[in-house]
Coordinates of C-alpha atoms in Angstrom, one line a residue:
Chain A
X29 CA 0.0 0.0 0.0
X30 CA 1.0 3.5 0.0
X31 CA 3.2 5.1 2.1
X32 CA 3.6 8.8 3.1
X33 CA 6.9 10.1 4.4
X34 CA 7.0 13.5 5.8
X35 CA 9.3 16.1 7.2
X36 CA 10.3 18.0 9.3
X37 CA 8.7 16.6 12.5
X38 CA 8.5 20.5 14.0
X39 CA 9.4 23.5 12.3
X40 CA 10.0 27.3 14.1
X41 CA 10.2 29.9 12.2
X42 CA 9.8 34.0 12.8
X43 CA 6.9 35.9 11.8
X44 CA 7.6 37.0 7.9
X45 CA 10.0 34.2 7.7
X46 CA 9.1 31.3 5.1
X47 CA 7.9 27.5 5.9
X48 CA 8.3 24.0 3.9
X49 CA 7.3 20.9 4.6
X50 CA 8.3 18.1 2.2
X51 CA 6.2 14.4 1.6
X52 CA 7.6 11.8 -0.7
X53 CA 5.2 9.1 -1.1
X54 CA 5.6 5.4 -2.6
X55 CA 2.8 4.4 -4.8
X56 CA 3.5 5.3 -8.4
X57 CA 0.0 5.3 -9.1
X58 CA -1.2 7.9 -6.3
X59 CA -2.3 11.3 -8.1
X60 CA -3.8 13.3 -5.9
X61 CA -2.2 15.4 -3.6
X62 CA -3.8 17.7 -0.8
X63 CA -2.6 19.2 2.6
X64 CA -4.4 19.6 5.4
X65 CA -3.8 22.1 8.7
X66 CA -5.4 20.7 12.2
X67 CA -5.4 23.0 15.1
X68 CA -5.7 22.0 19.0
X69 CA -9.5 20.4 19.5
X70 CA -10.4 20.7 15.5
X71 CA -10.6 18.0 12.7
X72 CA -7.9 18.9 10.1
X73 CA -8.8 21.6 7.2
X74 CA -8.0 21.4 3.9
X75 CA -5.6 24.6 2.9
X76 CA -4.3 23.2 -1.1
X77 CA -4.2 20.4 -3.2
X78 CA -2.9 19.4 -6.2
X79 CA -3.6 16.6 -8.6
X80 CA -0.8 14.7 -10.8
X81 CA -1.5 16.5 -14.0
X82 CA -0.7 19.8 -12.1
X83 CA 3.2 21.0 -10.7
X84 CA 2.6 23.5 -9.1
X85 CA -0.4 25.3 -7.7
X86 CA -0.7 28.8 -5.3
X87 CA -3.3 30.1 -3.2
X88 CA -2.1 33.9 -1.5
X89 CA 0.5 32.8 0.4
X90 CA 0.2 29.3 0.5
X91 CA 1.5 27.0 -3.2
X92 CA 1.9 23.7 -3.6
X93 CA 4.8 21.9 -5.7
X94 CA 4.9 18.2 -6.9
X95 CA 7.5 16.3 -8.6
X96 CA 6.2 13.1 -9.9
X97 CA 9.5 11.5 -10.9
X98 CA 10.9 12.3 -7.8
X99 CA 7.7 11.3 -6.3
X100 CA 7.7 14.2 -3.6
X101 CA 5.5 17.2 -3.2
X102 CA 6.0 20.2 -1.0
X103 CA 4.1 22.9 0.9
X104 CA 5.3 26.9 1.1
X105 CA 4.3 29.0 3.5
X106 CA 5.4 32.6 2.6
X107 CA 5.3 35.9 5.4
X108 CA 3.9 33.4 8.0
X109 CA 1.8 35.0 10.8
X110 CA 1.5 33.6 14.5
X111 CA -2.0 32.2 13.4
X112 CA -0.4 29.7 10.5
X113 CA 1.2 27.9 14.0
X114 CA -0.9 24.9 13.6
X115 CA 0.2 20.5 13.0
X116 CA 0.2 20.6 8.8
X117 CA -0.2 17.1 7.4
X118 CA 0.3 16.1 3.8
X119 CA -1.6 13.4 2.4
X120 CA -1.7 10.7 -0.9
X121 CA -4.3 9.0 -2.6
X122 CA -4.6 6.8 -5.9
X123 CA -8.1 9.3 -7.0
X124 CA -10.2 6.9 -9.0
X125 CA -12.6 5.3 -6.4
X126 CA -10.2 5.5 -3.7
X127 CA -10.1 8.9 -3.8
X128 CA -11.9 9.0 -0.6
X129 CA -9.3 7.1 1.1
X130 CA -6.0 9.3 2.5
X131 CA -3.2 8.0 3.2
X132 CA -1.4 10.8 5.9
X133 CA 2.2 11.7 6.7
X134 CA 3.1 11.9 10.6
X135 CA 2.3 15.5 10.9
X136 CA 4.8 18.7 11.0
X137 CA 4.0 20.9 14.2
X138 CA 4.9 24.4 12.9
X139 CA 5.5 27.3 15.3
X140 CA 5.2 30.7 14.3
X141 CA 7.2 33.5 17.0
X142 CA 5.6 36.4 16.6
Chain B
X170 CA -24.3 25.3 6.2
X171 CA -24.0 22.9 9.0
X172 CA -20.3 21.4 8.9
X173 CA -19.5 18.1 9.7
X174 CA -21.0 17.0 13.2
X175 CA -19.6 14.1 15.3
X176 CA -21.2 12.3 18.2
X177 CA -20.2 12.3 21.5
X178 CA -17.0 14.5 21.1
X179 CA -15.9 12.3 24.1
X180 CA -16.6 8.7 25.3
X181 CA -15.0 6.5 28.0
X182 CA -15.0 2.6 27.8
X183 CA -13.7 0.1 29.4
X184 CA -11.7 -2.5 28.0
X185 CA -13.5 -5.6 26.7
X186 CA -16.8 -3.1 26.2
X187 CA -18.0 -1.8 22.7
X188 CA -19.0 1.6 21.4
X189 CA -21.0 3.5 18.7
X190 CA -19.7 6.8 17.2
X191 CA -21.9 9.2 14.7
X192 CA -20.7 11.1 12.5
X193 CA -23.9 13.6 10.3
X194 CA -21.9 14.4 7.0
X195 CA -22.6 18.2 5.5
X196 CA -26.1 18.9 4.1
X197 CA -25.7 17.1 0.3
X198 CA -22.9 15.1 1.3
X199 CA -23.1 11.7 0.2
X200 CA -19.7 9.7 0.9
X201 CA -18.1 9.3 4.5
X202 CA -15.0 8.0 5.4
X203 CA -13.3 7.5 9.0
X204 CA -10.0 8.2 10.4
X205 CA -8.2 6.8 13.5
X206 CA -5.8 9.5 15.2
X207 CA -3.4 8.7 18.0
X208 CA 0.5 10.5 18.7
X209 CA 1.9 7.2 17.7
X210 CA 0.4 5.9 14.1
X211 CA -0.8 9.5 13.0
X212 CA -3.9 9.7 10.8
X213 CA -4.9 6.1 9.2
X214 CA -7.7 5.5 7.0
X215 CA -10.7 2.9 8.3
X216 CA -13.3 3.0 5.9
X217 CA -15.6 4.9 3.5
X218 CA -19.2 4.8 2.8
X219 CA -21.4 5.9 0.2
X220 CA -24.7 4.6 -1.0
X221 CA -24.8 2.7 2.3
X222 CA -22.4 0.6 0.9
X223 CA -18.4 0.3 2.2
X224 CA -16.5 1.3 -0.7
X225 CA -13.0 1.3 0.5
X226 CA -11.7 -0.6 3.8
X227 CA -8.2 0.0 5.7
X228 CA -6.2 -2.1 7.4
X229 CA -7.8 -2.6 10.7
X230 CA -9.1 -5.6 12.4
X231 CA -12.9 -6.7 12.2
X232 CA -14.0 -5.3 15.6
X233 CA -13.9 -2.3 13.7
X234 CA -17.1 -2.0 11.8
X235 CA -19.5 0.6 10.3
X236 CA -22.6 1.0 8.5
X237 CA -24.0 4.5 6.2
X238 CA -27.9 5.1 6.3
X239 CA -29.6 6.4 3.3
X240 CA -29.8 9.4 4.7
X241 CA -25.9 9.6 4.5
X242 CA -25.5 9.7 8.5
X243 CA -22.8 7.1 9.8
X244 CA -22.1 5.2 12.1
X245 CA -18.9 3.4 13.5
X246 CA -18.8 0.5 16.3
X247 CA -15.5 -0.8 17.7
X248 CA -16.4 -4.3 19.5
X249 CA -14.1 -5.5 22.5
X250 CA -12.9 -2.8 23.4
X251 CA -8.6 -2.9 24.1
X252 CA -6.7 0.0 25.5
X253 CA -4.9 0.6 21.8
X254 CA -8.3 1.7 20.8
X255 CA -7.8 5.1 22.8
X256 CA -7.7 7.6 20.0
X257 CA -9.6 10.6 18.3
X258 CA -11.7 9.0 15.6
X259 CA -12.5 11.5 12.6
X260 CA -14.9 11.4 10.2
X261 CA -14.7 13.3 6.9
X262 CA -17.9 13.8 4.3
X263 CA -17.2 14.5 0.5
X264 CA -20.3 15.3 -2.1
X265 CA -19.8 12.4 -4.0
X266 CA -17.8 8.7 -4.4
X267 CA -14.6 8.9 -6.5
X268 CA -14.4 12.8 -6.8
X269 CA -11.9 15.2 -6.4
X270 CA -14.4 16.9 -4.2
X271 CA -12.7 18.3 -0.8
X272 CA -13.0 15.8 2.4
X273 CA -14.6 17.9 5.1
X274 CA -13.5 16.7 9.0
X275 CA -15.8 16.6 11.7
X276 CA -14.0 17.8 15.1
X277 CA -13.7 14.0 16.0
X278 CA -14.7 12.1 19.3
X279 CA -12.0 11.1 21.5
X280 CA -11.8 7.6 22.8
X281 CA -10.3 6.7 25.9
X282 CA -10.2 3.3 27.1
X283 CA -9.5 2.5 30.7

């Protein structure tokens, strides 16, 4: 089955400064690709995705890149604000009928100082 | 609109007991899946539902079970209960089976078994 790997574990950064959090994933066929951000006591929220036929995708200050031959995607955080401090998990799925089942990486706690 | 609603948020069992969670997808919503969260395996897929039918199944054992009714509502039941069990269980609605369409979390109902 698939297999999400995901780093770094915890990130700190400054206010302004920029994040990334990298996934590489193991199943070839997996072509959807979307990242989630859960804060204390809520269910994680979808910020981006990006599907296979895409390489790169931006929302304000939040973009998306995927490398399909590397099999590895990233997330960018630019001019990060205390409020983006939140556990950002990147996840991987085949699409098709199973596009309903995610398979997660471990999580990246990211700490913004204002 | 209503997001995704999850009943109880919290439960305590006992071990060797069994337990029922709900989960009421988004107004429209028409496939569910389930997640099991703890700090040690991260986010792991269970199951998903749509047309009261399981569509896609992870890799848990059979005490986990769960069932859709036609009006889209879930449910989940973990039989004999065992102390590994503790976890926040998530459940996610999507409009439709196989789509791209965004998985929605409810805010999850922790677990705890004594």
């Amino acid at each position: 089955g698939e297999n999400v790997e995901q780093h770094p574990s915890t990130l700190s950064v400054q206010e302004g400064d920029s994040a990334v959090i990298k996934c590489t994933y193991s199943d070839s066929a997996s072509n959807y690709f979307p990242w989630y951000k859960q804060e204390l006591g809520k269910g994680p929220q979808l910020i981006i995705d990006i599907r296979s036929n895409v390489g790169e995708k931006k929302d304000q200050r939040i973009a998306v890149t995927l490398n399909k031959t590397a099999k590895h995607f990233s997330l960018h955080i630019t001019e990060t604000q205390p409020e983006d401090s939140a556990v950002y998990f990147c996840a991987a799925s085949e699409g098709g009928t199973s596009y309903g089942k995610l398979t997660f990486g471990q999580g990246t706690i990211l700490t913004v100082h204002p | 609109k209503a997001g995704v609603t999850q009943t109880p948020r919290y439960l305590i069992k006992t071990r060797g007991q069994q337990v029922t969670l709900s989960c009421s997808p988004i107004s429209g919503h028409r496939s569910v899946s389930w997640y099991q969260q703890t700090p040690g395996q991260g986010l792991q897929f269970l199951f998903e539902y749509f047309s009261e039918t399981q569509r896609n199944k992870g890799n848990f054992p059979g005490r986990f079970s769960g069932r859709q009714f036609s009006n889209s509502r879930s449910e989940m039941n973990v039989s004999t209960l065992e102390l590994g069990d503790s976890a926040l269980y998530l459940c996610a609605s999507s409009l439709d089976y196989g789509s791209t369409d965004t998985q929605y979390f409810g805010p999850g109902t922790r677990l705890t078994v004594l």
